Amino acid sequence: MRALLDHVWLSPREVPALADEVVEALVDRVSAMSALPERRRRAELRSEVESALRGALSRPEPENHDDGDGEYGSLTRERARQELFAALTAGSPLSEEALASLAPLARRAAWPLPAGVQAVVLGSPGELQLATDALGDPLIGITDGRPCALLPDPDPEARPLLRRALPRGRAAAVGHVVPLGEARSSLRWARRLVDLAPEAQLLFVEDHLPALLLLQDESLVRALSARWLRPLEALKPAQSARLETTLLAWLEGGGAPEAAKTLKVHPQTVHYRLRQLEKLFGPVLRDPRSRFELEMTLHSRRLLAQVRDVQARISRRARTAAMSLKPMDVAREARVNGR
């Protein structure tokens, strides 16, 4: 029960779901509860459980002034850590004065305020366990239902340690190292990057800075596309896609031979497409600034397409998982109603 309450404290929005789980467990495992077939009575039970959980969430901590080794001291320290995590990762960057005001809370949390931190975010709900002996004493929290950690005074060369410490088989992202007052920034970009992680993959923000910069605002990507790619709008989708891909390969490679190698087509094919692009875009392709903005636009569109593809795959897997659970849910409902 203590672990349950700690979980509720970390993520209050999960209270309704937890209440459902408690009611299911009571009905399935307590014989007296199985005699509650009426939906109304079951709804009342769920309401009472949720009220109890919310009451535990809002109940003040017991006063305690020991060294933190006892049961109450451990609970108090854990709550202090949760509050400290929230204070460091919410709102705007913290000033030196604001950080100084957190010193008493940090002492209760037994977490000395470091000079810098690095955020770690998992891509799905679940417990986050780190090898604390290798990574110091991480400050653990939950953001948007995802487990996160702030690593104190991280070593920039500690990637091998992080790879060994993080759970295998799960998507995760590691933020950039920032001063303590900017912890929210490291967490923000790690969260953004983990949304882009295909399958179970560990990504580092420092390896994807251009992509994150280009994907800050999708509306700006659309605005850039509307400005620079208007000449392609009158073409058929397949032709537009071919020319867009060729234009990006040419801009990246600096010439037709390099673009042909990238696209794995004959150089004459690239020359033919470039003549089409010259007719469509005119002198824009010869202006350095325009070429830079065109390349930035095309990169952004490609990245955005990749993001949507990842999100679509995740959505399909979620639907498949939900469908696989339906027979079990029906059977459980039948047991509850005595059928």
Short mmCIF file of C-alpha atoms in Angstrom, two decimals:
data_model
loop_
_atom_site.label_atom_id
_atom_site.label_comp_id
_atom_site.label_asym_id
_atom_site.label_seq_id
_atom_site.Cartn_x
_atom_site.Cartn_y
_atom_site.Cartn_z
CA MET A 1 0.00 0.00 0.00
CA ARG A 2 2.86 2.36 0.76
CA ALA A 3 4.27 1.83 -2.74
CA LEU A 4 0.83 2.52 -4.17
CA LEU A 5 0.52 5.78 -2.26
CA ASP A 6 3.98 6.85 -3.37
CA HIS A 7 2.94 6.20 -6.97
CA VAL A 8 -0.23 8.23 -6.51
CA TRP A 9 1.77 11.09 -5.05
CA LEU A 10 4.05 11.06 -8.08
CA SER A 11 1.20 11.10 -10.61
CA PRO A 12 -2.17 12.35 -9.25
CA ARG A 13 -3.79 12.07 -12.68
CA GLU A 14 -3.56 8.28 -12.42
CA VAL A 15 -5.89 8.16 -9.40
CA PRO A 16 -9.03 7.17 -11.40
CA ALA A 17 -7.20 4.35 -13.17
CA LEU A 18 -5.70 3.14 -9.90
CA ALA A 19 -9.13 3.18 -8.29
CA ASP A 20 -10.42 0.95 -11.11
CA GLU A 21 -7.55 -1.48 -10.53
CA VAL A 22 -8.21 -1.62 -6.78
CA VAL A 23 -11.92 -2.35 -7.33
CA GLU A 24 -11.09 -5.08 -9.87
CA ALA A 25 -8.70 -6.68 -7.39
CA LEU A 26 -11.26 -6.52 -4.59
CA VAL A 27 -14.00 -8.07 -6.71
CA ASP A 28 -11.75 -10.79 -8.09
CA ARG A 29 -9.98 -11.78 -4.87
CA VAL A 30 -12.32 -11.02 -1.95
CA SER A 31 -15.26 -13.42 -1.81
CA ALA A 32 -17.51 -10.93 -0.02
CA MET A 33 -16.98 -8.41 -2.79
CA SER A 34 -17.89 -10.87 -5.55
CA ALA A 35 -21.48 -10.66 -4.32
CA LEU A 36 -21.76 -7.10 -5.64
CA PRO A 37 -23.18 -7.63 -9.12
CA GLU A 38 -25.07 -4.37 -9.27
CA ARG A 39 -23.29 -1.72 -11.31
CA ARG A 40 -24.55 1.00 -9.02
CA ARG A 41 -23.03 -0.61 -5.93
CA ARG A 42 -19.79 -1.21 -7.76
CA ALA A 43 -19.70 2.43 -8.87
CA GLU A 44 -20.18 3.49 -5.25
CA LEU A 45 -17.28 1.26 -4.22
CA ARG A 46 -15.07 2.77 -6.89
CA SER A 47 -16.02 6.27 -5.75
CA GLU A 48 -15.11 5.40 -2.16
CA VAL A 49 -11.75 3.95 -3.21
CA GLU A 50 -10.92 7.01 -5.32
CA SER A 51 -11.86 9.30 -2.42
CA ALA A 52 -9.58 7.33 -0.12
CA LEU A 53 -6.69 7.59 -2.57
CA ARG A 54 -7.18 11.33 -3.00
CA GLY A 55 -7.38 11.71 0.75
CA ALA A 56 -4.06 9.92 1.13
CA LEU A 57 -2.63 12.16 -1.56
CA SER A 58 -3.62 15.34 0.24
CA ARG A 59 -2.86 14.20 3.79
CA PRO A 60 0.06 16.12 5.31
CA GLU A 61 3.24 14.24 6.09
CA PRO A 62 3.87 13.27 9.71
CA GLU A 63 6.25 15.54 11.54
CA ASN A 64 9.60 13.89 11.92
CA HIS A 65 13.04 15.16 12.81
CA ASP A 66 15.11 12.00 12.88
CA ASP A 67 18.09 11.31 10.63
CA GLY A 68 15.91 9.84 7.89
CA ASP A 69 16.62 6.19 8.64
CA GLY A 70 13.21 5.38 10.14
CA GLU A 71 9.96 4.62 8.32
CA TYR A 72 8.61 8.14 8.63
CA GLY A 73 11.96 9.66 7.78
CA SER A 74 12.17 7.59 4.61
CA LEU A 75 8.65 8.62 3.58
CA THR A 76 9.38 12.28 4.32
CA ARG A 77 12.59 12.17 2.31
CA GLU A 78 10.80 10.59 -0.65
CA ARG A 79 8.09 13.25 -0.63
CA ALA A 80 10.74 15.96 -0.39
CA ARG A 81 12.47 14.49 -3.44
CA GLN A 82 9.23 14.55 -5.39
CA GLU A 83 8.63 18.18 -4.45
CA LEU A 84 12.22 19.08 -5.35
CA PHE A 85 11.91 17.40 -8.75
CA ALA A 86 8.70 19.35 -9.43
CA ALA A 87 10.29 22.63 -8.34
CA LEU A 88 13.32 22.15 -10.58
CA THR A 89 11.38 21.10 -13.69
CA ALA A 90 8.33 23.39 -13.61
CA GLY A 91 8.07 26.92 -14.98
CA SER A 92 10.81 29.19 -16.27
CA PRO A 93 14.56 28.86 -15.53
CA LEU A 94 15.39 29.36 -11.88
CA SER A 95 17.52 32.27 -10.71
CA GLU A 96 20.30 31.93 -8.15
CA GLU A 97 17.94 33.31 -5.50
CA ALA A 98 15.27 30.76 -6.40
CA LEU A 99 17.78 27.92 -6.22
CA ALA A 100 19.00 29.16 -2.83
CA SER A 101 15.43 29.04 -1.53
CA LEU A 102 15.33 25.32 -2.39
CA ALA A 103 18.22 24.51 -0.06
CA PRO A 104 15.99 23.49 2.93
CA LEU A 105 13.93 21.23 0.67
CA ALA A 106 17.11 19.71 -0.76
CA ARG A 107 18.35 18.96 2.76
CA ARG A 108 15.09 17.17 3.61
CA ALA A 109 15.44 15.23 0.37
CA ALA A 110 19.07 14.33 1.17
CA TRP A 111 19.95 15.51 -2.34
CA PRO A 112 22.68 18.20 -2.32
CA LEU A 113 21.98 20.74 -5.06
CA PRO A 114 24.48 20.09 -7.88
CA ALA A 115 25.96 22.67 -10.24
CA GLY A 116 24.52 20.93 -13.30
CA VAL A 117 22.07 18.20 -14.27
CA GLN A 118 21.12 16.00 -17.20
CA ALA A 119 17.58 14.68 -17.78
CA VAL A 120 16.65 11.13 -18.71
CA VAL A 121 13.14 10.28 -19.97
CA LEU A 122 11.60 6.91 -20.78
CA GLY A 123 9.19 6.72 -23.68
CA SER A 124 6.51 4.71 -21.87
CA PRO A 125 5.08 4.40 -18.34
CA GLY A 126 6.83 2.06 -15.97
CA GLU A 127 9.39 2.00 -13.22
CA LEU A 128 12.67 3.78 -13.81
CA GLN A 129 15.60 2.08 -12.11
CA LEU A 130 19.12 3.34 -12.65
CA ALA A 131 22.48 2.07 -11.56
CA THR A 132 22.93 4.73 -8.92
CA ASP A 133 26.44 3.60 -8.07
CA ALA A 134 27.55 4.60 -11.57
CA LEU A 135 25.37 7.68 -12.05
CA GLY A 136 25.42 9.27 -8.63
CA ASP A 137 22.07 9.74 -6.92
CA PRO A 138 19.42 10.53 -9.59
CA LEU A 139 16.36 12.56 -8.65
CA ILE A 140 13.36 10.56 -9.92
CA GLY A 141 10.01 12.00 -10.98
CA ILE A 142 7.11 11.56 -13.39
CA THR A 143 6.21 13.98 -16.18
CA ASP A 144 3.18 13.42 -18.42
CA GLY A 145 2.96 9.87 -17.14
CA ARG A 146 6.55 9.11 -18.08
CA PRO A 147 9.30 8.29 -15.61
CA CYS A 148 12.15 10.82 -15.62
CA ALA A 149 15.39 11.40 -13.77
CA LEU A 150 17.77 14.26 -13.18
CA LEU A 151 21.40 13.12 -13.01
CA PRO A 152 23.51 15.36 -10.75
CA ASP A 153 26.81 16.77 -12.04
CA PRO A 154 26.87 14.32 -14.98
CA ASP A 155 30.07 13.29 -16.69
CA PRO A 156 29.88 14.24 -20.41
CA GLU A 157 31.91 11.12 -21.19
CA ALA A 158 29.57 8.75 -19.33
CA ARG A 159 27.54 7.48 -22.29
CA PRO A 160 28.67 3.86 -21.86
CA LEU A 161 27.55 4.00 -18.23
CA LEU A 162 24.16 5.40 -19.25
CA ARG A 163 23.68 2.67 -21.84
CA ARG A 164 24.34 0.03 -19.20
CA ALA A 165 22.27 1.74 -16.51
CA LEU A 166 19.09 2.38 -18.51
CA PRO A 167 16.56 -0.45 -18.91
CA ARG A 168 16.94 -2.40 -22.14
CA GLY A 169 14.12 -2.89 -24.59
CA ARG A 170 12.53 0.53 -23.97
CA ALA A 171 12.71 3.85 -25.79
CA ALA A 172 14.60 6.49 -23.82
CA ALA A 173 16.17 9.88 -24.38
CA VAL A 174 19.01 11.62 -22.56
CA GLY A 175 18.97 15.42 -22.44
CA HIS A 176 21.89 17.80 -22.70
CA VAL A 177 23.89 18.87 -19.64
CA VAL A 178 22.63 22.19 -18.25
CA PRO A 179 23.09 24.35 -15.14
CA LEU A 180 20.76 23.30 -12.34
CA GLY A 181 18.47 26.30 -12.86
CA GLU A 182 17.82 25.15 -16.44
CA ALA A 183 16.86 21.56 -15.57
CA ARG A 184 13.50 22.05 -17.27
CA SER A 185 15.24 22.67 -20.60
CA SER A 186 17.12 19.37 -20.50
CA LEU A 187 13.91 17.58 -19.54
CA ARG A 188 11.88 19.36 -22.23
CA TRP A 189 14.17 18.36 -25.09
CA ALA A 190 14.60 14.81 -23.82
CA ARG A 191 10.80 14.50 -23.78
CA ARG A 192 10.60 15.89 -27.30
CA LEU A 193 13.29 13.55 -28.56
CA VAL A 194 11.76 10.44 -26.99
CA ASP A 195 8.63 11.15 -29.03
CA LEU A 196 10.77 10.66 -32.12
CA ALA A 197 12.37 7.42 -30.95
CA PRO A 198 11.37 4.51 -33.18
CA GLU A 199 10.92 1.28 -31.27
CA ALA A 200 13.16 0.59 -28.27
CA GLN A 201 16.06 2.95 -28.82
CA LEU A 202 18.28 5.14 -26.64
CA LEU A 203 18.78 8.63 -28.10
CA PHE A 204 20.93 11.55 -26.96
CA VAL A 205 19.75 15.12 -27.45
CA GLU A 206 23.27 16.26 -28.34
CA ASP A 207 23.19 13.96 -31.39
CA HIS A 208 19.95 15.46 -32.69
CA LEU A 209 20.23 19.20 -32.03
CA PRO A 210 19.54 20.31 -35.64
CA ALA A 211 16.45 18.09 -35.86
CA LEU A 212 15.07 19.35 -32.55
CA LEU A 213 15.75 22.93 -33.58
CA LEU A 214 13.91 22.49 -36.87
CA LEU A 215 10.94 20.76 -35.22
CA GLN A 216 10.28 23.33 -32.51
CA ASP A 217 7.02 24.47 -34.12
CA GLU A 218 5.12 22.55 -36.80
CA SER A 219 3.21 25.66 -37.84
CA LEU A 220 6.52 27.32 -38.76
CA VAL A 221 7.43 24.29 -40.87
CA ARG A 222 4.12 24.65 -42.71
CA ALA A 223 4.76 28.38 -43.16
CA LEU A 224 8.21 27.70 -44.63
CA SER A 225 6.76 25.07 -46.95
CA ALA A 226 4.06 27.43 -48.14
CA ARG A 227 6.67 30.09 -48.87
CA TRP A 228 9.41 28.08 -50.55
CA LEU A 229 7.71 25.04 -52.09
CA ARG A 230 4.81 26.76 -53.80
CA PRO A 231 6.25 25.97 -57.28
CA LEU A 232 5.69 22.24 -56.60
CA GLU A 233 2.01 22.59 -55.67
CA ALA A 234 0.68 22.28 -59.22
CA LEU A 235 2.45 18.96 -59.80
CA LYS A 236 1.08 15.49 -59.19
CA PRO A 237 2.01 14.16 -55.71
CA ALA A 238 4.41 11.51 -57.03
CA GLN A 239 6.24 13.98 -59.27
CA SER A 240 6.37 16.59 -56.52
CA ALA A 241 7.84 14.05 -54.09
CA ARG A 242 10.53 13.02 -56.60
CA LEU A 243 11.59 16.59 -57.29
CA GLU A 244 11.54 17.45 -53.57
CA THR A 245 13.79 14.50 -52.77
CA THR A 246 16.13 15.34 -55.63
CA LEU A 247 16.33 19.00 -54.62
CA LEU A 248 17.28 18.12 -51.04
CA ALA A 249 19.92 15.60 -52.18
CA TRP A 250 21.38 18.22 -54.54
CA LEU A 251 21.47 20.91 -51.88
CA GLU A 252 23.06 18.54 -49.36
CA GLY A 253 25.62 17.09 -51.75
CA GLY A 254 26.52 20.21 -53.66
CA GLY A 255 26.20 18.71 -57.12
CA ALA A 256 24.45 16.28 -59.44
CA PRO A 257 26.94 13.39 -59.12
CA GLU A 258 26.68 13.46 -55.32
CA ALA A 259 22.88 13.62 -55.50
CA ALA A 260 22.83 10.65 -57.90
CA LYS A 261 24.86 8.58 -55.42
CA THR A 262 22.56 9.53 -52.57
CA LEU A 263 19.42 8.71 -54.54
CA LYS A 264 20.99 5.64 -56.23
CA VAL A 265 19.89 6.77 -59.68
CA HIS A 266 21.74 7.57 -62.90
CA PRO A 267 23.34 11.06 -63.02
CA GLN A 268 21.38 11.85 -66.17
CA THR A 269 18.18 11.29 -64.19
CA VAL A 270 19.32 13.89 -61.67
CA HIS A 271 20.29 16.33 -64.45
CA TYR A 272 16.83 15.94 -66.00
CA ARG A 273 15.11 16.62 -62.69
CA LEU A 274 17.38 19.59 -61.99
CA ARG A 275 16.35 21.15 -65.30
CA GLN A 276 12.74 20.78 -64.20
CA LEU A 277 13.55 22.38 -60.86
CA GLU A 278 15.36 25.25 -62.60
CA LYS A 279 12.24 25.98 -64.64
CA LEU A 280 10.06 25.89 -61.51
CA PHE A 281 12.26 27.87 -59.08
CA GLY A 282 14.31 30.06 -61.43
CA PRO A 283 17.07 32.24 -59.90
CA VAL A 284 16.14 31.15 -56.35
CA LEU A 285 18.39 28.11 -56.78
CA ARG A 286 21.40 30.35 -57.44
CA ASP A 287 20.98 32.55 -54.36
CA PRO A 288 22.93 31.26 -51.29
CA ARG A 289 20.44 32.55 -48.72
CA SER A 290 17.47 31.15 -50.61
CA ARG A 291 19.20 27.80 -51.00
CA PHE A 292 19.86 27.71 -47.25
CA GLU A 293 16.19 28.35 -46.43
CA LEU A 294 15.09 25.82 -49.04
CA GLU A 295 17.35 23.18 -47.53
CA MET A 296 16.09 23.99 -44.02
CA THR A 297 12.49 23.72 -45.24
CA LEU A 298 13.06 20.37 -46.94
CA HIS A 299 14.89 18.97 -43.90
CA SER A 300 12.04 20.05 -41.65
CA ARG A 301 9.42 18.43 -43.87
CA ARG A 302 11.36 15.18 -43.98
CA LEU A 303 11.79 15.15 -40.20
CA LEU A 304 8.11 15.92 -39.68
CA ALA A 305 7.17 13.05 -41.97
CA GLN A 306 9.39 10.72 -39.94
CA VAL A 307 7.76 11.89 -36.71
CA ARG A 308 4.30 11.23 -38.09
CA ASP A 309 5.38 7.79 -39.27
CA VAL A 310 6.68 6.90 -35.78
CA GLN A 311 3.52 8.22 -34.15
CA ALA A 312 1.36 6.23 -36.58
CA ARG A 313 3.25 3.02 -35.76
CA ILE A 314 2.88 3.65 -32.04
CA SER A 315 -0.84 4.30 -32.49
CA ARG A 316 -1.27 1.06 -34.47
CA ARG A 317 0.54 -0.93 -31.80
CA ALA A 318 -1.63 0.65 -29.10
CA ARG A 319 -4.82 -0.25 -31.00
CA THR A 320 -3.59 -3.81 -31.51
CA ALA A 321 -2.80 -4.14 -27.81
CA ALA A 322 -6.23 -2.75 -26.87
CA MET A 323 -7.98 -5.21 -29.17
CA SER A 324 -6.06 -8.11 -27.66
CA LEU A 325 -7.33 -7.13 -24.20
CA LYS A 326 -11.02 -7.05 -25.07
CA PRO A 327 -11.75 -10.78 -24.60
CA MET A 328 -10.16 -10.68 -21.13
CA ASP A 329 -12.20 -7.62 -20.19
CA VAL A 330 -15.42 -9.34 -21.31
CA ALA A 331 -14.60 -12.42 -19.27
CA ARG A 332 -13.87 -10.29 -16.22
CA GLU A 333 -17.16 -8.42 -16.60
CA ALA A 334 -18.97 -11.75 -16.83
CA ARG A 335 -17.42 -12.88 -13.55
CA VAL A 336 -18.38 -9.64 -11.85
CA ASN A 337 -22.00 -9.94 -12.95
CA GLY A 338 -22.25 -13.61 -12.02
CA ARG A 339 -22.68 -14.88 -15.58
#
